[in-house]
Short mmCIF file of C-alpha atoms and ligand atoms in Angstrom, two decimals:
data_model
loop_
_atom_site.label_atom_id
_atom_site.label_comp_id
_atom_site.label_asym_id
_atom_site.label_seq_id
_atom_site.Cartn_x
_atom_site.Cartn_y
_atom_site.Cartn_z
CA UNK A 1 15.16 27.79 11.55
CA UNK A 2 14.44 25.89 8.61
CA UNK A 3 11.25 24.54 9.19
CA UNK A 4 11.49 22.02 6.11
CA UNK A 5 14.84 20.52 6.74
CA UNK A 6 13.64 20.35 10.37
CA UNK A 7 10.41 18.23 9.34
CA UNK A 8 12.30 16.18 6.82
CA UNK A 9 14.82 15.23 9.87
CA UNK A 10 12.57 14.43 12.54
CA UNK A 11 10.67 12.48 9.43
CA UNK A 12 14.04 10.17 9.12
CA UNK A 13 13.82 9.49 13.11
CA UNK A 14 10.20 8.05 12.49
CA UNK A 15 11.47 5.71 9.93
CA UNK A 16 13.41 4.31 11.84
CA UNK A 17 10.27 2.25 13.70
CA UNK A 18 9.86 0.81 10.30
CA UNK A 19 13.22 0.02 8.86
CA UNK A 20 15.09 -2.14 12.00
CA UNK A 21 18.04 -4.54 12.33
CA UNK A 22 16.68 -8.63 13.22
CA UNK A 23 13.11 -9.18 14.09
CA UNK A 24 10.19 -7.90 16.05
CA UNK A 25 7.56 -10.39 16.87
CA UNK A 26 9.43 -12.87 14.43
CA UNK A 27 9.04 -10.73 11.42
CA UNK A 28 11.94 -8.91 9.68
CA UNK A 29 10.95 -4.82 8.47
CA UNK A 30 10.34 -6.13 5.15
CA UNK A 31 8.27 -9.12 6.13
CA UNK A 32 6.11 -6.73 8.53
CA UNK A 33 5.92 -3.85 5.21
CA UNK A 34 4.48 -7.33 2.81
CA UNK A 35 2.17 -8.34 5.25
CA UNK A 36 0.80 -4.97 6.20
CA UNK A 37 0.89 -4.23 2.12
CA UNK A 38 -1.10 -7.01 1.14
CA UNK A 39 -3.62 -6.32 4.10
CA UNK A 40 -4.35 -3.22 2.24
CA UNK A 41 -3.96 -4.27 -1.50
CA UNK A 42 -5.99 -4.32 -4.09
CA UNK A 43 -6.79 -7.28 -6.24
CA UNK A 44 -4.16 -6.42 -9.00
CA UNK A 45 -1.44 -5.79 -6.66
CA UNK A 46 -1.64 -9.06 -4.66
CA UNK A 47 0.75 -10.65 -6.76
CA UNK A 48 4.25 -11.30 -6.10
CA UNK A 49 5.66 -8.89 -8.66
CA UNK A 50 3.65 -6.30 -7.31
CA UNK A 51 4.58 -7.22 -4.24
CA UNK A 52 8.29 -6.67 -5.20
CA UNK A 53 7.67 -3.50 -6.72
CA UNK A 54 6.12 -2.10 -3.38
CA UNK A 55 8.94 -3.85 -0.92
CA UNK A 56 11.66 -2.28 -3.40
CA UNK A 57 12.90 -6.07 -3.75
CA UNK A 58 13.95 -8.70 -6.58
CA UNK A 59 11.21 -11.14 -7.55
CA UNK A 60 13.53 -13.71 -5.89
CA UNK A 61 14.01 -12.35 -2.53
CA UNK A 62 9.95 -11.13 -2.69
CA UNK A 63 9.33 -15.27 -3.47
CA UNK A 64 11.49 -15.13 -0.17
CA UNK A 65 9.45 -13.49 1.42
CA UNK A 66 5.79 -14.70 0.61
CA UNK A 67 7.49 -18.17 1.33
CA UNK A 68 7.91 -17.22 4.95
CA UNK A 69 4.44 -15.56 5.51
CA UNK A 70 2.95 -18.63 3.99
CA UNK A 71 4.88 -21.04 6.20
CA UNK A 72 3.96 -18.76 9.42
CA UNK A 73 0.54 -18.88 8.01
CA UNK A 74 -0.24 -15.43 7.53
CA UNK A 75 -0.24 -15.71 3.83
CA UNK A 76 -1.80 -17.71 1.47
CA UNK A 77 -1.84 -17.90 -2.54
CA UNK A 78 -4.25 -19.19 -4.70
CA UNK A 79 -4.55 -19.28 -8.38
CA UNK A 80 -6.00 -16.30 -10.10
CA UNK A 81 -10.00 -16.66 -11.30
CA UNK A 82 -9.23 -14.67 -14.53
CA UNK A 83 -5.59 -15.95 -15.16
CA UNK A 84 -4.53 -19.25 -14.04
CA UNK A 85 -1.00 -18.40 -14.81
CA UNK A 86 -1.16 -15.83 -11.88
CA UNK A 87 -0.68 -15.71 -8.28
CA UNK A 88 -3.01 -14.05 -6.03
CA UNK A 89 -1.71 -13.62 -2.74
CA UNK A 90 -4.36 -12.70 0.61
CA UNK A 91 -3.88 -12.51 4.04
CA UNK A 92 -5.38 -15.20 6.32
CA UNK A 93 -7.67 -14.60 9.59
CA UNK A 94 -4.60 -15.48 11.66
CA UNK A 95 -2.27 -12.63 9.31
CA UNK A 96 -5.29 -10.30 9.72
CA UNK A 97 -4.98 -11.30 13.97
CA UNK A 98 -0.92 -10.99 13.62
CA UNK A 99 -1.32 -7.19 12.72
CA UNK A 100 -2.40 -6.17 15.65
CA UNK A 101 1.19 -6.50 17.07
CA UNK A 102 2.27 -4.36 13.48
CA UNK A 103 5.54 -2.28 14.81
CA UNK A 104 4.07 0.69 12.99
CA UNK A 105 0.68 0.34 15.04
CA UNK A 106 2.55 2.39 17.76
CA UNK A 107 2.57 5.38 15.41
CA UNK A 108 -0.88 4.91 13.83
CA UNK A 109 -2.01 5.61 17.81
CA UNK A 110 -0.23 8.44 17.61
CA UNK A 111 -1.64 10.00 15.08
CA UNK A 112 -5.20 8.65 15.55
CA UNK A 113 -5.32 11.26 18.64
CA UNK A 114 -4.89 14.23 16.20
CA UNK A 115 -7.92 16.63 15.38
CA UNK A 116 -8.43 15.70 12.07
CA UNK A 117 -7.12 19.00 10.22
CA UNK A 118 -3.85 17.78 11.74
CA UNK A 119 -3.99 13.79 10.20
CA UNK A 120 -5.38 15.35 6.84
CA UNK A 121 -2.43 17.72 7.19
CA UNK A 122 0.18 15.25 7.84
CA UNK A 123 -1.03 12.82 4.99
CA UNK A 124 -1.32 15.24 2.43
CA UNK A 125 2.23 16.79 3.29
CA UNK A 126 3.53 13.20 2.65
CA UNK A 127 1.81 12.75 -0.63
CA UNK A 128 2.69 16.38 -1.39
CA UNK A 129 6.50 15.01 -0.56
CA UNK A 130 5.64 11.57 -2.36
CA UNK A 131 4.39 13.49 -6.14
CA UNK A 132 7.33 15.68 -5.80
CA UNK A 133 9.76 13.27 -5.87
CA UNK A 134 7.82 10.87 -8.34
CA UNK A 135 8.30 13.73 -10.75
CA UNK A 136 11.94 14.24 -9.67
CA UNK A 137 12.58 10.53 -10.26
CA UNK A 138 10.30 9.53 -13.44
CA UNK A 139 8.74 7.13 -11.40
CA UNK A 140 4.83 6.58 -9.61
CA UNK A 141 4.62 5.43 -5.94
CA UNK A 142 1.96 3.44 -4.86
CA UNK A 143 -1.06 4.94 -3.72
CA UNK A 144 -5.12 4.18 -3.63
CA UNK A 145 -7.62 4.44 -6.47
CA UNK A 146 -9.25 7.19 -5.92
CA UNK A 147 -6.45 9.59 -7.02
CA UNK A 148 -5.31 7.62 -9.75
CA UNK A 149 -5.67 9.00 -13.47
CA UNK A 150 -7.28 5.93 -14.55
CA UNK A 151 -10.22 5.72 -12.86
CA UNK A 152 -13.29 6.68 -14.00
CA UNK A 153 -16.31 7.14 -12.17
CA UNK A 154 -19.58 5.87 -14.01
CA UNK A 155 -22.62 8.29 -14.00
CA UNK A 156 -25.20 4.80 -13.26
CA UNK A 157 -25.23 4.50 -9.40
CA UNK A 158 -26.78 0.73 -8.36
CA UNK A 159 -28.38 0.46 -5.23
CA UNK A 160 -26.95 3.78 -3.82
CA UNK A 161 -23.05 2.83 -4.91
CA UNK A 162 -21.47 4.70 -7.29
CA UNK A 163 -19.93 2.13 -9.92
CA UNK A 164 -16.04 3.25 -10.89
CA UNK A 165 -13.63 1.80 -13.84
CA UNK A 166 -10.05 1.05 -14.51
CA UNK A 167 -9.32 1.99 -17.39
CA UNK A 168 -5.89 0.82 -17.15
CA UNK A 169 -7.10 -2.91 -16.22
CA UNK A 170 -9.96 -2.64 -18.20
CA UNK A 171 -11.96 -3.46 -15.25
CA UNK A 172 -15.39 -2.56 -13.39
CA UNK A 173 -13.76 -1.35 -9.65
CA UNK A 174 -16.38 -1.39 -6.65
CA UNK A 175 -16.39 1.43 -4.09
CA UNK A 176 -15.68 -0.27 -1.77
CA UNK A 177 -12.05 -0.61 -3.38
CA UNK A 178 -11.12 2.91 -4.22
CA UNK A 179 -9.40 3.46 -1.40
CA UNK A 180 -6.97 -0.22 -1.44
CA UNK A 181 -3.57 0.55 -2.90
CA UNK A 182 -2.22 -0.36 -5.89
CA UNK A 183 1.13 -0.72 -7.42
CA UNK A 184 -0.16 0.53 -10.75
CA UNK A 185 -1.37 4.11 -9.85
CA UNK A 186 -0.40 7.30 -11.63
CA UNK A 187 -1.40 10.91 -9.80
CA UNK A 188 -2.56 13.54 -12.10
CA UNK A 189 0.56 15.89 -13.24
CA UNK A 190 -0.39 19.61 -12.66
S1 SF4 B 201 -7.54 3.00 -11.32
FE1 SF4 B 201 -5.33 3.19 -11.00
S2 SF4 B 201 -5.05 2.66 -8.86
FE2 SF4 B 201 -7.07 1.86 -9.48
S3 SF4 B 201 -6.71 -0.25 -10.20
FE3 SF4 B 201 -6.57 1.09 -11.98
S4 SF4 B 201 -4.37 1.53 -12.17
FE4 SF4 B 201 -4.72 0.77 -10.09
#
Protein backbone atom coordinates (compact mmCIF):
# COMPACT_ATOMS: atom_id res chain seq x y z
CA UNK A 1 0.00 0.00 0.00
CA UNK A 2 1.18 3.32 -0.59
CA UNK A 3 0.67 4.98 2.45
CA UNK A 4 1.34 8.59 0.87
CA UNK A 5 -0.87 8.41 -2.13
CA UNK A 6 -3.40 6.88 0.31
CA UNK A 7 -3.17 10.06 2.73
CA UNK A 8 -3.03 12.49 -0.13
CA UNK A 9 -6.48 10.80 -1.42
CA UNK A 10 -8.43 10.60 1.59
CA UNK A 11 -6.88 14.41 2.02
CA UNK A 12 -8.90 15.38 -1.41
CA UNK A 13 -12.24 13.75 0.21
CA UNK A 14 -11.80 16.29 3.20
CA UNK A 15 -11.66 19.15 0.87
CA UNK A 16 -14.41 18.61 -0.34
CA UNK A 17 -16.33 20.11 3.07
CA UNK A 18 -14.60 23.24 2.07
CA UNK A 19 -14.82 23.66 -1.64
CA UNK A 20 -18.95 23.04 -2.40
CA UNK A 21 -21.40 23.85 -5.21
CA UNK A 22 -24.29 26.94 -3.98
CA UNK A 23 -24.42 27.93 -0.41
CA UNK A 24 -24.39 26.73 3.13
CA UNK A 25 -25.92 28.98 5.65
CA UNK A 26 -26.09 31.71 2.80
CA UNK A 27 -22.42 31.83 2.23
CA UNK A 28 -20.69 30.52 -0.94
CA UNK A 29 -17.01 28.30 -0.11
CA UNK A 30 -15.20 31.34 -0.89
CA UNK A 31 -17.30 33.75 1.13
CA UNK A 32 -17.08 31.19 4.22
CA UNK A 33 -12.77 30.85 3.42
CA UNK A 34 -12.80 35.31 3.56
CA UNK A 35 -14.69 35.43 6.51
CA UNK A 36 -12.98 32.69 8.42
CA UNK A 37 -9.50 34.35 6.89
CA UNK A 38 -10.02 37.64 8.13
CA UNK A 39 -11.20 36.21 11.61
CA UNK A 40 -7.71 35.05 11.87
CA UNK A 41 -5.67 37.82 10.03
CA UNK A 42 -3.28 39.90 10.95
CA UNK A 43 -3.33 43.63 10.64
CA UNK A 44 -1.37 43.71 7.25
CA UNK A 45 -3.37 41.12 5.66
CA UNK A 46 -6.85 42.61 6.30
CA UNK A 47 -6.85 44.31 3.17
CA UNK A 48 -8.58 43.41 0.12
CA UNK A 49 -5.51 42.54 -1.92
CA UNK A 50 -4.42 40.38 0.67
CA UNK A 51 -7.51 39.11 0.86
CA UNK A 52 -7.33 38.12 -2.88
CA UNK A 53 -4.08 36.68 -2.59
CA UNK A 54 -5.33 34.20 0.20
CA UNK A 55 -8.92 33.36 -1.65
CA UNK A 56 -6.75 32.71 -4.94
CA UNK A 57 -9.15 35.48 -6.55
CA UNK A 58 -8.93 38.79 -8.80
CA UNK A 59 -9.06 42.04 -6.84
CA UNK A 60 -12.46 42.43 -8.59
CA UNK A 61 -14.23 39.36 -7.68
CA UNK A 62 -12.38 39.70 -3.87
CA UNK A 63 -14.23 43.54 -3.95
CA UNK A 64 -17.12 40.96 -4.71
CA UNK A 65 -16.79 39.40 -2.09
CA UNK A 66 -16.07 41.87 0.88
CA UNK A 67 -19.17 43.67 -0.72
CA UNK A 68 -21.38 40.80 0.31
CA UNK A 69 -19.93 40.22 3.87
CA UNK A 70 -20.35 43.90 4.41
CA UNK A 71 -23.96 43.97 3.24
CA UNK A 72 -24.72 40.68 5.48
CA UNK A 73 -22.92 42.58 8.11
CA UNK A 74 -20.24 40.39 8.96
CA UNK A 75 -17.65 42.66 7.56
CA UNK A 76 -16.77 45.99 7.96
CA UNK A 77 -13.88 48.37 6.50
CA UNK A 78 -12.51 51.28 7.81
CA UNK A 79 -9.74 53.49 6.71
CA UNK A 80 -6.26 52.55 7.68
CA UNK A 81 -4.63 54.68 10.90
CA UNK A 82 -1.17 54.70 9.17
CA UNK A 83 -2.38 54.96 5.46
CA UNK A 84 -5.51 56.60 4.60
CA UNK A 85 -5.26 55.32 1.12
CA UNK A 86 -5.81 51.74 2.59
CA UNK A 87 -8.52 49.51 3.49
CA UNK A 88 -8.61 47.66 6.62
CA UNK A 89 -11.10 45.11 6.67
CA UNK A 90 -12.39 43.33 10.44
CA UNK A 91 -14.94 41.13 11.29
CA UNK A 92 -17.95 42.41 13.28
CA UNK A 93 -19.47 40.81 16.67
CA UNK A 94 -22.30 39.42 14.52
CA UNK A 95 -19.33 37.83 11.74
CA UNK A 96 -17.46 36.69 14.89
CA UNK A 97 -21.33 35.01 16.09
CA UNK A 98 -21.84 33.76 12.24
CA UNK A 99 -18.71 31.42 12.60
CA UNK A 100 -20.00 29.32 14.77
CA UNK A 101 -22.12 27.73 11.96
CA UNK A 102 -18.37 27.74 9.81
CA UNK A 103 -18.86 24.42 7.46
CA UNK A 104 -15.29 23.55 8.41
CA UNK A 105 -16.22 23.69 12.27
CA UNK A 106 -17.42 20.03 11.73
CA UNK A 107 -13.81 19.01 11.10
CA UNK A 108 -12.11 21.26 13.67
CA UNK A 109 -14.37 18.85 16.25
CA UNK A 110 -12.88 16.23 14.78
CA UNK A 111 -9.69 16.84 15.28
CA UNK A 112 -10.03 18.68 18.62
CA UNK A 113 -10.68 14.97 20.11
CA UNK A 114 -7.10 13.89 19.07
CA UNK A 115 -4.28 13.38 21.78
CA UNK A 116 -2.27 16.08 20.94
CA UNK A 117 0.85 14.16 19.34
CA UNK A 118 -1.82 13.30 16.77
CA UNK A 119 -3.13 17.30 15.98
CA UNK A 120 0.67 18.36 16.16
CA UNK A 121 1.19 15.45 13.76
CA UNK A 122 -1.46 16.24 11.38
CA UNK A 123 -0.56 20.07 11.23
CA UNK A 124 2.92 19.69 10.76
CA UNK A 125 2.40 16.96 7.93
CA UNK A 126 0.33 19.72 6.18
CA UNK A 127 2.90 22.40 6.51
CA UNK A 128 5.52 19.74 5.73
CA UNK A 129 3.14 19.22 2.40
CA UNK A 130 2.54 23.14 2.23
CA UNK A 131 6.85 24.11 2.15
CA UNK A 132 7.25 21.36 -0.25
CA UNK A 133 5.23 22.55 -2.74
CA UNK A 134 6.04 26.37 -2.06
CA UNK A 135 9.50 25.33 -3.15
CA UNK A 136 8.14 23.26 -6.08
CA UNK A 137 6.12 26.29 -7.21
CA UNK A 138 8.41 29.50 -6.37
CA UNK A 139 5.77 30.70 -4.38
CA UNK A 140 5.03 31.28 -0.14
CA UNK A 141 1.63 30.20 1.31
CA UNK A 142 0.22 31.94 3.99
CA UNK A 143 1.04 31.04 7.34
CA UNK A 144 1.46 32.78 11.06
CA UNK A 145 4.33 34.89 12.34
CA UNK A 146 6.03 32.94 14.29
CA UNK A 147 7.68 30.84 11.51
CA UNK A 148 8.21 33.55 9.27
CA UNK A 149 11.93 34.65 8.35
CA UNK A 150 11.20 38.12 9.16
CA UNK A 151 10.52 38.21 12.49
CA UNK A 152 12.69 39.01 14.99
CA UNK A 153 12.34 38.53 18.51
CA UNK A 154 13.71 41.50 20.73
CA UNK A 155 15.93 40.51 23.76
CA UNK A 156 13.82 43.58 26.11
CA UNK A 157 10.77 41.68 27.55
CA UNK A 158 8.02 44.49 29.04
CA UNK A 159 5.90 43.44 31.65
CA UNK A 160 6.58 39.65 31.14
CA UNK A 161 5.86 39.85 27.05
CA UNK A 162 8.42 39.24 24.87
CA UNK A 163 8.41 42.24 22.25
CA UNK A 164 8.90 40.76 18.38
CA UNK A 165 9.62 42.81 14.94
CA UNK A 166 8.80 42.71 11.32
CA UNK A 167 11.36 43.36 9.65
CA UNK A 168 9.62 43.12 6.47
CA UNK A 169 6.90 45.86 7.61
CA UNK A 170 9.23 47.60 9.54
CA UNK A 171 7.00 47.18 12.41
CA UNK A 172 6.99 46.47 16.35
CA UNK A 173 4.57 42.98 16.34
CA UNK A 174 2.94 42.12 19.86
CA UNK A 175 2.78 38.51 21.07
CA UNK A 176 -0.17 38.33 21.13
CA UNK A 177 -0.05 38.41 17.14
CA UNK A 178 2.54 35.87 16.28
CA UNK A 179 0.37 33.37 15.78
CA UNK A 180 -2.47 35.53 13.20
CA UNK A 181 -1.72 34.74 9.57
CA UNK A 182 -0.38 36.70 7.14
CA UNK A 183 -0.26 36.84 3.44
CA UNK A 184 3.30 38.10 3.51
CA UNK A 185 5.15 35.17 5.28
CA UNK A 186 8.23 33.39 4.00
CA UNK A 187 9.35 29.87 5.92
CA UNK A 188 12.98 29.45 6.38
CA UNK A 189 14.55 27.32 3.28
CA UNK A 190 16.67 24.39 4.69
S1 LIG B 1 7.04 38.68 10.34
FE1 LIG B 1 6.39 37.70 8.44
S2 LIG B 1 4.40 36.84 8.92
FE2 LIG B 1 4.84 38.40 10.49
S3 LIG B 1 3.98 40.34 9.71
FE3 LIG B 1 6.10 40.24 9.03
S4 LIG B 1 5.99 39.35 6.97
FE4 LIG B 1 4.05 38.89 8.00
Amino acid sequence: MNLAREAIELLGQVARILWFEGTKHGLRDREWMALRFLSRANRFSRTPSALASYVGTTRGTASFIIGELERLGYVERKRSVTDKRSVMLSVTQTGKKFLARDPVNVLVDALAVLEDDGKIGFRDALRHLLDQSDAAEQRHHTDICRRCIFLREDRAIIDGKTEFTCRLFRAPIAEAEVDLLCTSFEHHRQ
